[in-house]
mmCIF file of C-alpha atoms in Angstrom:
data_model
loop_
_atom_site.group_PDB
_atom_site.id
_atom_site.type_symbol
_atom_site.label_atom_id
_atom_site.label_comp_id
_atom_site.label_asym_id
_atom_site.label_seq_id
_atom_site.Cartn_x
_atom_site.Cartn_y
_atom_site.Cartn_z
ATOM 1 C CA MET A 15 80.463 82.724 79.976
ATOM 2 C CA GLY A 16 82.003 81.092 83.051
ATOM 3 C CA SER A 17 84.952 79.768 81.082
ATOM 4 C CA TRP A 18 85.529 83.207 79.535
ATOM 5 C CA ASP A 19 85.525 84.747 82.997
ATOM 6 C CA ALA A 20 88.047 82.161 84.164
ATOM 7 C CA LEU A 21 90.209 82.840 81.112
ATOM 8 C CA ALA A 22 90.033 86.574 81.733
ATOM 9 C CA THR A 23 91.000 86.027 85.370
ATOM 10 C CA TRP A 24 94.000 83.913 84.359
ATOM 11 C CA LEU A 25 95.027 86.465 81.768
ATOM 12 C CA LEU A 26 94.802 89.220 84.356
ATOM 13 C CA ARG A 27 96.901 87.195 86.789
ATOM 14 C CA GLY A 28 99.465 86.472 84.078
ATOM 15 C CA CYS A 29 99.663 90.134 83.121
ATOM 16 C CA THR A 30 100.028 91.130 86.786
ATOM 17 C CA TYR A 31 102.829 88.605 87.255
ATOM 18 C CA GLY A 32 104.514 89.778 84.067
ATOM 19 C CA GLY A 33 104.183 93.377 85.217
ATOM 20 C CA ILE A 34 105.752 92.543 88.582
ATOM 21 C CA MET A 35 108.569 90.730 86.782
ATOM 22 C CA LEU A 36 109.226 93.681 84.474
ATOM 23 C CA ALA A 37 109.085 96.188 87.331
ATOM 24 C CA THR A 38 111.490 94.043 89.358
ATOM 25 C CA PHE A 39 113.823 93.750 86.378
ATOM 26 C CA ALA A 40 113.739 97.512 85.859
ATOM 27 C CA ALA A 41 114.525 98.180 89.515
ATOM 28 C CA MET A 42 117.326 95.615 89.533
ATOM 29 C CA THR A 43 118.799 97.105 86.351
ATOM 30 C CA LEU A 44 118.778 100.517 87.989
ATOM 31 C CA ILE A 45 120.536 99.169 91.084
ATOM 32 C CA THR A 46 123.133 97.320 88.977
ATOM 33 C CA ALA A 47 123.782 100.412 86.855
ATOM 34 C CA ALA A 48 124.105 102.682 89.894
ATOM 35 C CA ALA A 49 126.317 100.365 91.951
ATOM 36 C CA PRO A 50 128.037 97.724 89.790
ATOM 37 C CA GLY A 51 130.868 97.301 92.281
ATOM 38 C CA PHE A 52 128.459 96.764 95.158
ATOM 39 C CA VAL A 53 126.496 94.145 93.201
ATOM 40 C CA LYS A 54 129.733 92.367 92.304
ATOM 41 C CA ARG A 55 130.739 92.291 95.972
ATOM 42 C CA GLU A 56 127.299 90.878 96.788
ATOM 43 C CA ARG A 57 127.850 88.115 94.224
ATOM 44 C CA ASP A 58 131.245 87.342 95.714
ATOM 45 C CA ALA A 59 129.745 87.221 99.204
ATOM 46 C CA ALA A 60 126.968 84.877 98.048
ATOM 47 C CA ARG A 61 129.492 82.595 96.327
ATOM 48 C CA ALA A 62 131.828 82.569 99.316
ATOM 49 C CA GLY A 63 129.149 81.629 101.859
ATOM 50 C CA MET A 64 125.843 80.658 100.326
ATOM 51 C CA ARG A 65 124.475 78.879 103.402
ATOM 52 C CA ARG A 66 125.515 81.689 105.726
ATOM 53 C CA CYS A 67 123.853 84.265 103.452
ATOM 54 C CA PHE A 68 120.684 82.169 103.221
ATOM 55 C CA LEU A 69 120.489 81.843 106.992
ATOM 56 C CA TRP A 70 121.081 85.542 107.630
ATOM 57 C CA GLY A 71 118.510 86.452 104.978
ATOM 58 C CA ALA A 72 115.948 84.162 106.598
ATOM 59 C CA VAL A 73 116.622 85.641 110.044
ATOM 60 C CA PHE A 74 116.467 89.197 108.687
ATOM 61 C CA LEU A 75 113.159 88.748 106.847
ATOM 62 C CA THR A 76 111.647 86.912 109.838
ATOM 63 C CA ASN A 77 112.744 89.831 111.980
ATOM 64 C CA VAL A 78 111.156 92.297 109.551
ATOM 65 C CA ALA A 79 107.880 90.351 109.488
ATOM 66 C CA LEU A 80 107.739 90.108 113.280
ATOM 67 C CA LEU A 81 108.579 93.806 113.719
ATOM 68 C CA CYS A 82 105.910 94.826 111.216
ATOM 69 C CA ALA A 83 103.353 92.549 112.848
ATOM 70 C CA LEU A 84 104.201 94.031 116.219
ATOM 71 C CA LEU A 85 104.035 97.618 114.933
ATOM 72 C CA LEU A 86 100.690 96.986 113.251
ATOM 73 C CA LEU A 87 99.237 95.940 116.588
ATOM 74 C CA VAL A 88 99.896 99.468 117.840
ATOM 75 C CA ASP A 89 96.748 101.541 117.489
ATOM 76 C CA GLY A 90 96.921 104.718 115.439
ATOM 77 C CA LEU A 91 98.968 105.995 112.539
ATOM 78 C CA VAL A 92 102.453 105.653 114.044
ATOM 79 C CA GLY A 93 102.516 101.883 113.942
ATOM 80 C CA ARG A 94 101.329 101.735 110.330
ATOM 81 C CA VAL A 95 103.808 104.397 109.198
ATOM 82 C CA LEU A 96 106.766 102.698 110.863
ATOM 83 C CA ALA A 97 105.675 99.300 109.550
ATOM 84 C CA LEU A 98 105.430 100.728 106.049
ATOM 85 C CA ALA A 99 108.924 102.229 106.364
ATOM 86 C CA VAL A 100 110.351 98.909 107.548
ATOM 87 C CA LEU A 101 108.609 97.135 104.685
ATOM 88 C CA VAL A 102 110.044 99.582 102.123
ATOM 89 C CA VAL A 103 113.556 99.051 103.530
ATOM 90 C CA ALA A 104 113.055 95.281 103.266
ATOM 91 C CA LEU A 105 111.872 95.766 99.678
ATOM 92 C CA VAL A 106 114.988 97.750 98.741
ATOM 93 C CA VAL A 107 117.279 95.239 100.441
ATOM 94 C CA GLY A 108 115.447 92.373 98.725
ATOM 95 C CA LEU A 109 115.735 93.984 95.281
ATOM 96 C CA ALA A 110 119.431 94.772 95.733
ATOM 97 C CA GLY A 111 120.101 91.231 96.898
ATOM 98 C CA LEU A 112 117.997 89.609 94.203
ATOM 99 C CA SER A 113 119.828 91.582 91.506
ATOM 100 C CA ALA A 114 123.115 89.934 92.543
ATOM 101 C CA ILE A 115 121.592 86.451 92.629
ATOM 102 C CA ALA A 116 119.821 86.978 89.286
ATOM 103 C CA ALA A 117 123.118 88.088 87.714
ATOM 104 C CA GLU A 118 124.885 84.994 89.043
ATOM 105 C CA VAL A 119 122.082 82.679 87.902
ATOM 106 C CA GLY A 120 122.112 84.365 84.483
ATOM 107 C CA ARG A 121 125.884 83.919 84.167
ATOM 108 C CA ARG A 122 125.627 80.216 84.900
ATOM 109 C CA VAL A 123 122.636 79.707 82.615
ATOM 110 C CA LEU A 124 124.406 81.493 79.760
ATOM 111 C CA MET A 125 127.418 79.224 80.276
ATOM 112 C CA LEU A 126 125.084 76.367 79.348
ATOM 113 C CA ALA A 127 124.516 78.173 76.068
ATOM 114 C CA GLU A 128 128.293 78.317 75.507
ATOM 115 C CA SER A 129 128.265 82.059 76.132
ATOM 116 C CA TYR A 130 131.139 82.676 78.511
ATOM 117 C CA GLU A 131 131.455 86.437 78.472
ATOM 118 C CA PRO A 132 127.918 87.838 78.441
ATOM 119 C CA ASN A 133 127.314 91.467 79.317
ATOM 120 C CA ALA A 134 125.830 92.430 82.663
ATOM 121 C CA LEU A 135 122.403 93.285 81.241
ATOM 122 C CA ALA A 136 122.064 89.912 79.474
ATOM 123 C CA ARG A 137 123.079 88.108 82.671
ATOM 124 C CA LEU A 138 120.527 90.036 84.687
ATOM 125 C CA ALA A 139 117.730 89.559 82.129
ATOM 126 C CA VAL A 140 118.292 85.818 81.784
ATOM 127 C CA GLY A 141 118.621 85.360 85.553
ATOM 128 C CA THR A 142 115.423 87.324 86.219
ATOM 129 C CA LEU A 143 113.501 85.359 83.597
ATOM 130 C CA VAL A 144 114.729 82.029 84.934
ATOM 131 C CA LEU A 145 113.966 82.905 88.553
ATOM 132 C CA PHE A 146 110.505 84.311 87.845
ATOM 133 C CA PHE A 147 109.471 81.481 85.535
ATOM 134 C CA THR A 148 110.728 78.973 88.105
ATOM 135 C CA GLY A 149 108.618 80.816 90.645
ATOM 136 C CA VAL A 150 105.498 79.846 88.686
ATOM 137 C CA VAL A 151 106.043 76.148 89.499
ATOM 138 C CA PRO A 152 103.972 75.354 92.586
ATOM 139 C CA VAL A 153 105.834 74.657 95.836
ATOM 140 C CA LEU A 154 109.221 73.724 94.320
ATOM 141 C CA GLY A 155 109.455 76.921 92.299
ATOM 142 C CA TRP A 156 108.320 79.004 95.257
ATOM 143 C CA LEU A 157 111.002 77.405 97.410
ATOM 144 C CA VAL A 158 113.679 78.032 94.776
ATOM 145 C CA PHE A 159 112.621 81.664 94.414
ATOM 146 C CA ALA A 160 112.444 82.144 98.168
ATOM 147 C CA GLY A 161 115.894 80.563 98.503
ATOM 148 C CA ALA A 162 117.316 82.946 95.909
ATOM 149 C CA LEU A 163 115.687 85.931 97.612
ATOM 150 C CA LEU A 164 116.896 84.969 101.091
ATOM 151 C CA THR A 165 120.432 84.309 99.817
ATOM 152 C CA GLY A 166 120.385 87.679 98.077
ATOM 153 C CA VAL A 167 119.228 89.472 101.220
ATOM 154 C CA GLY A 168 121.969 87.734 103.199
ATOM 155 C CA ALA A 169 124.567 88.678 100.572
ATOM 156 C CA PHE A 170 123.419 92.307 100.780
ATOM 157 C CA LEU A 171 123.786 92.280 104.560
ATOM 158 C CA GLU A 172 127.237 90.655 104.360
ATOM 159 C CA THR A 173 128.366 93.351 101.940
ATOM 160 C CA ALA A 174 126.805 96.083 104.055
ATOM 161 C CA ALA A 175 128.656 94.698 107.076
ATOM 162 C CA GLU A 176 131.883 95.123 105.122
ATOM 163 C CA ASP A 177 131.023 98.772 104.444
ATOM 164 C CA TYR A 178 129.971 99.573 107.990
ATOM 165 C CA ARG A 179 132.645 97.564 109.789
ATOM 166 C CA PRO A 180 134.058 99.785 112.533
ATOM 167 C CA THR A 181 137.746 100.306 111.767
ATOM 168 C CA ARG A 182 140.241 100.641 114.553
ATOM 169 C CA ARG A 183 142.645 103.541 114.351
ATOM 170 C CA PRO A 184 146.278 102.424 114.702
ATOM 171 C CA VAL A 185 147.695 103.274 118.077
ATOM 172 C CA GLU A 186 150.203 106.070 117.788
ATOM 173 C CA GLY A 187 153.710 104.657 117.885
ATOM 174 C CA ALA A 188 152.514 101.039 117.607
ATOM 175 C CA LEU A 189 153.711 100.627 114.017
ATOM 176 C CA GLY A 190 156.993 102.359 114.477
ATOM 177 C CA VAL A 191 155.498 105.811 114.017
ATOM 178 C CA ALA A 192 157.132 108.016 116.558
ATOM 179 C CA ALA A 193 154.800 110.189 118.577
ATOM 180 C CA LYS A 194 155.563 113.822 118.034
ATOM 181 C CA MET B 24 156.199 28.543 80.785
ATOM 182 C CA ASN B 25 159.705 28.561 79.340
ATOM 183 C CA HIS B 26 162.639 30.963 79.509
ATOM 184 C CA GLY B 27 161.086 33.084 76.716
ATOM 185 C CA CYS B 28 157.962 33.590 78.798
ATOM 186 C CA ASN B 29 159.957 34.755 81.832
ATOM 187 C CA ALA B 30 161.837 37.212 79.662
ATOM 188 C CA LEU B 31 158.587 38.433 78.182
ATOM 189 C CA ALA B 32 157.114 39.137 81.631
ATOM 190 C CA GLY B 33 159.902 41.621 82.300
ATOM 191 C CA THR B 34 159.490 43.073 78.819
ATOM 192 C CA LEU B 35 155.737 43.540 79.337
ATOM 193 C CA ILE B 36 156.219 45.316 82.652
ATOM 194 C CA SER B 37 158.963 47.577 81.366
ATOM 195 C CA ALA B 38 156.915 48.295 78.226
ATOM 196 C CA LEU B 39 154.011 49.383 80.408
ATOM 197 C CA GLU B 40 156.236 51.411 82.718
ATOM 198 C CA GLU B 41 158.103 53.210 79.982
ATOM 199 C CA GLY B 42 155.263 53.316 77.476
ATOM 200 C CA ARG B 43 157.309 51.507 74.827
ATOM 201 C CA SER B 44 155.692 50.721 71.571
ATOM 202 C CA GLY B 45 156.621 49.600 68.121
ATOM 203 C CA ALA B 46 158.889 46.533 67.849
ATOM 204 C CA VAL B 47 158.659 45.524 71.535
ATOM 205 C CA ARG B 48 154.880 45.710 71.551
ATOM 206 C CA ASP B 49 154.687 43.760 68.296
ATOM 207 C CA ALA B 50 156.986 41.060 69.654
ATOM 208 C CA ALA B 51 154.940 40.802 72.849
ATOM 209 C CA SER B 52 151.669 40.670 70.918
ATOM 210 C CA SER B 53 152.871 37.903 68.624
ATOM 211 C CA HIS B 54 154.113 35.804 71.569
ATOM 212 C CA VAL B 55 150.963 36.382 73.633
ATOM 213 C CA ALA B 56 148.834 35.335 70.669
ATOM 214 C CA HIS B 57 149.994 31.711 70.911
ATOM 215 C CA CYS B 58 151.047 31.371 74.589
ATOM 216 C CA THR B 59 148.128 30.808 76.993
ATOM 217 C CA SER B 60 149.999 31.486 80.237
ATOM 218 C CA CYS B 61 151.510 34.715 78.901
ATOM 219 C CA ARG B 62 148.093 35.825 77.657
ATOM 220 C CA GLU B 63 146.677 35.470 81.161
ATOM 221 C CA ARG B 64 149.663 37.212 82.680
ATOM 222 C CA ALA B 65 149.487 40.041 80.132
ATOM 223 C CA GLY B 66 145.754 40.454 80.815
ATOM 224 C CA ALA B 67 146.377 40.661 84.574
ATOM 225 C CA ILE B 68 149.191 43.194 84.123
ATOM 226 C CA VAL B 69 147.138 45.365 81.784
ATOM 227 C CA ALA B 70 144.134 45.268 84.184
ATOM 228 C CA MET B 71 146.389 46.203 87.092
ATOM 229 C CA ALA B 72 147.938 49.048 85.106
ATOM 230 C CA GLU B 73 144.520 50.384 84.128
ATOM 231 C CA GLY B 74 143.366 50.140 87.741
ATOM 232 C CA LEU B 75 146.376 52.148 88.912
ATOM 233 C CA ASP B 76 146.163 54.691 86.132
ATOM 234 C CA PRO B 77 142.586 54.839 84.792
ATOM 235 C CA PRO B 78 142.182 56.158 81.266
ATOM 236 C CA ILE B 79 141.383 59.888 81.136
ATOM 237 C CA PRO B 80 137.865 60.501 79.773
ATOM 238 C CA ALA B 81 137.580 62.564 76.639
ATOM 239 C CA LEU B 82 137.048 66.285 77.251
ATOM 240 C CA GLY B 83 133.553 67.573 76.548
ATOM 241 C CA PRO B 84 132.886 70.250 73.967
ATOM 242 C CA GLY B 85 133.692 73.736 75.190
ATOM 243 C CA PHE B 86 135.754 72.479 78.135
ATOM 244 C CA VAL B 87 138.707 74.756 77.464
ATOM 245 C CA ALA B 88 136.473 77.773 76.875
ATOM 246 C CA ARG B 89 134.600 77.054 80.116
ATOM 247 C CA VAL B 90 137.819 76.814 82.136
ATOM 248 C CA MET B 91 139.105 80.002 80.519
ATOM 249 C CA ALA B 92 135.845 81.764 81.379
ATOM 250 C CA GLU B 93 136.222 80.710 85.021
ATOM 251 C CA ILE B 94 139.817 81.962 85.062
ATOM 252 C CA GLN B 95 138.814 85.249 83.459
ATOM 253 C CA GLU B 96 136.002 85.622 85.978
ATOM 254 C CA HIS B 97 138.470 85.263 88.854
ATOM 255 C CA ASP B 98 141.129 87.479 87.281
ATOM 256 C CA ALA B 99 138.641 90.051 86.019
ATOM 257 C CA PRO B 100 139.421 93.664 86.853
ATOM 258 C CA PRO B 101 137.110 95.245 89.430
ATOM 259 C CA ALA B 102 133.725 96.272 88.107
ATOM 260 C CA PRO B 103 133.511 99.893 86.930
ATOM 261 C CA ALA B 104 132.919 102.161 89.853
ATOM 262 C CA GLY B 105 129.379 103.412 90.248
ATOM 263 C CA ALA B 106 128.090 106.274 92.323
ATOM 264 C CA TYR B 107 126.878 103.999 95.145
ATOM 265 C CA ASP B 108 129.436 101.198 95.287
ATOM 266 C CA ARG B 109 129.727 101.717 99.009
ATOM 267 C CA LEU B 110 126.652 102.245 101.142
ATOM 268 C CA PRO B 111 126.143 105.849 102.254
ATOM 269 C CA PRO B 112 127.086 106.934 105.789
ATOM 270 C CA PHE B 113 124.600 106.488 108.602
ATOM 271 C CA TRP B 114 123.530 110.133 108.738
ATOM 272 C CA GLN B 115 122.445 109.991 105.084
ATOM 273 C CA LEU B 116 120.558 106.750 105.690
ATOM 274 C CA GLY B 117 118.890 108.337 108.723
ATOM 275 C CA GLY B 118 117.823 111.323 106.621
ATOM 276 C CA ALA B 119 116.398 109.071 103.924
ATOM 277 C CA MET B 120 114.502 107.069 106.550
ATOM 278 C CA ALA B 121 113.087 110.246 108.091
ATOM 279 C CA LEU B 122 111.937 111.395 104.655
ATOM 280 C CA LEU B 123 110.387 107.993 103.982
ATOM 281 C CA VAL B 124 108.541 108.012 107.292
ATOM 282 C CA ALA B 125 107.278 111.558 106.668
ATOM 283 C CA LEU B 126 106.033 110.646 103.188
ATOM 284 C CA SER B 127 104.389 107.472 104.466
ATOM 285 C CA ALA B 128 102.658 109.437 107.199
ATOM 286 C CA MET B 129 101.401 111.973 104.659
ATOM 287 C CA VAL B 130 100.085 109.247 102.367
ATOM 288 C CA LEU B 131 98.446 107.232 105.119
ATOM 289 C CA ALA B 132 96.979 110.264 106.874
ATOM 290 C CA SER B 133 95.503 111.796 103.732
ATOM 291 C CA PRO B 134 91.707 111.734 103.349
ATOM 292 C CA SER B 135 91.065 108.412 101.723
ATOM 293 C CA GLY B 136 87.436 108.195 100.663
ATOM 294 C CA ASP B 137 85.973 104.714 100.328
ATOM 295 C CA GLY B 138 88.579 101.951 100.299
ATOM 296 C CA GLY B 139 91.510 104.353 100.580
ATOM 297 C CA TRP B 140 93.097 105.731 97.433
ATOM 298 C CA HIS B 141 96.532 104.828 98.701
ATOM 299 C CA ALA B 142 95.363 101.273 99.110
ATOM 300 C CA ARG B 143 94.395 101.160 95.437
ATOM 301 C CA ALA B 144 97.081 103.233 93.784
ATOM 302 C CA LEU B 145 100.217 104.477 95.503
ATOM 303 C CA THR B 146 100.855 101.732 98.006
ATOM 304 C CA GLY B 147 98.628 98.995 96.625
ATOM 305 C CA PHE B 148 100.974 96.057 97.086
ATOM 306 C CA LEU B 149 102.555 97.461 100.224
ATOM 307 C CA ASP B 150 99.119 97.953 101.726
ATOM 308 C CA ARG B 151 98.261 94.359 100.954
ATOM 309 C CA ALA B 152 101.535 93.283 102.509
ATOM 310 C CA LEU B 153 100.750 95.352 105.606
ATOM 311 C CA SER B 154 97.297 93.774 105.852
ATOM 312 C CA PHE B 155 98.867 90.326 105.497
ATOM 313 C CA LEU B 156 101.444 91.074 108.197
ATOM 314 C CA ALA B 157 98.731 92.468 110.475
ATOM 315 C CA ALA B 158 96.806 89.235 109.997
ATOM 316 C CA VAL B 159 99.974 87.238 110.746
ATOM 317 C CA GLY B 160 100.554 89.288 113.887
ATOM 318 C CA GLU B 161 96.989 88.768 115.045
ATOM 319 C CA GLY B 162 97.239 85.067 114.206
ATOM 320 C CA VAL B 163 100.474 84.546 116.159
ATOM 321 C CA ARG B 164 99.113 86.544 119.061
ATOM 322 C CA GLY B 165 95.843 84.598 119.011
ATOM 323 C CA LEU B 166 97.703 81.283 118.828
ATOM 324 C CA TRP B 167 99.795 82.080 121.887
ATOM 325 C CA ASP B 168 96.794 83.550 123.684
ATOM 326 C CA THR B 169 95.075 80.175 123.280
ATOM 327 C CA ALA B 170 98.068 78.349 124.773
ATOM 328 C CA LEU B 171 98.982 80.938 127.394
ATOM 329 C CA PRO B 172 96.056 83.345 127.897
ATOM 330 C CA GLY B 173 97.103 86.975 128.112
ATOM 331 C CA GLN B 174 100.696 86.250 127.058
ATOM 332 C CA GLY B 175 100.301 86.446 123.252
ATOM 333 C CA LEU B 176 101.610 89.986 122.829
ATOM 334 C CA ALA B 177 104.530 89.423 125.171
ATOM 335 C CA ILE B 178 105.528 86.280 123.270
ATOM 336 C CA LEU B 179 105.277 88.065 119.914
ATOM 337 C CA ALA B 180 107.505 90.834 121.275
ATOM 338 C CA GLY B 181 109.888 88.209 122.651
ATOM 339 C CA LEU B 182 110.128 86.493 119.270
ATOM 340 C CA ALA B 183 110.861 89.836 117.592
ATOM 341 C CA LEU B 184 113.553 90.530 120.190
ATOM 342 C CA VAL B 185 115.151 87.105 119.637
ATOM 343 C CA ALA B 186 115.171 87.663 115.879
ATOM 344 C CA THR B 187 116.761 91.096 116.360
ATOM 345 C CA LEU B 188 119.439 89.647 118.634
ATOM 346 C CA LEU B 189 120.162 86.941 116.053
ATOM 347 C CA ASN B 190 120.559 89.649 113.415
ATOM 348 C CA VAL B 191 122.979 91.541 115.634
ATOM 349 C CA ALA B 192 124.934 88.311 116.233
ATOM 350 C CA PHE B 193 125.184 87.732 112.484
ATOM 351 C CA ALA B 194 126.407 91.312 111.993
ATOM 352 C CA VAL B 195 129.047 91.003 114.728
ATOM 353 C CA SER B 196 130.202 87.708 113.237
ATOM 354 C CA ALA B 197 130.458 89.326 109.788
ATOM 355 C CA PHE B 198 132.428 92.284 111.227
ATOM 356 C CA ARG B 199 134.899 89.911 112.877
ATOM 357 C CA ARG B 200 135.260 87.720 109.792
ATOM 358 C CA ARG B 201 135.851 90.702 107.541
ATOM 359 C CA GLY B 202 138.373 92.038 110.030
ATOM 360 C CA ARG B 203 140.278 88.736 109.965
ATOM 361 C CA GLU B 204 140.234 88.682 106.153
ATOM 362 C CA LYS B 205 141.615 92.225 106.008
ATOM 363 C CA THR B 206 144.354 91.270 108.476
ATOM 364 C CA VAL B 207 145.333 88.257 106.347
ATOM 365 C CA GLU B 208 145.453 90.447 103.227
#
């Protein structure tokens, strides 16, 4: 009976992992469908500065973990609520970033299969499958997955910085516009 | 080496330079076949020519299609505009955060029974993540408390502050870089 229990445990773990993968894929598909231009800009940002994105992603997630840990040390409901909110924000940022990285990975993997113009959904599906199955490999796979996630988070932040960059108003008369 | 050999040396070099073929190449080949010194000289010249201009390897299958795909990727028109291609303004984000905090408070403050229903259903994974982070926080605090008694919390707060400052530095750097890129455009 022990071996059956072990088998059942492994099956349960496999199903849980598969469920997480499917849920992640669904969320990433939703994000890509809602904001295709944003995801494309994320991909461009990741391609233009992969190391910078990785580093910023690592700093951001470390910051989130430390903030949550600090908030959870606060007694009462407030700390838990704020920590939960921060964690949800990190989850959304992570999913949005991972969708860009999965699409890029999928594009490159499909190029190996001589498919040079795949549609966005195929790219995303293949990239998600490759990343999640790589994540099953102990240590190396975890590192690869973590690297993809951190790069994605960094790419999201780079793109967000572009959106929220404070723009300076041109000084009146500076560009030959006469002040009235 | 006779006069014919000296003439052939010039012929060989000019044949290589100009890529001549046909009668000249045949004449050179037939002479080289029975003249030892010219054979050596021809071998040296050919080796030197190959060293200067190595043969181009054969193109792999799908090379052209791959290059075309890269070009198309770069020249592709912008992706179709979606509803959220730019992030919403800060006031909308603030509203969403307030709603999120209110919902979280309602879920976490609701009567939970044994084990907490939110821990099992609504926020199962998030609750586990929170427990993990709480354990990490306690661990870091305990670690520093061992090294510097009574300073664990302050050091944890300091680390969080440093990480936040690093994030701000990254954001400022990204703002400046984007600004430079826009100026160049």
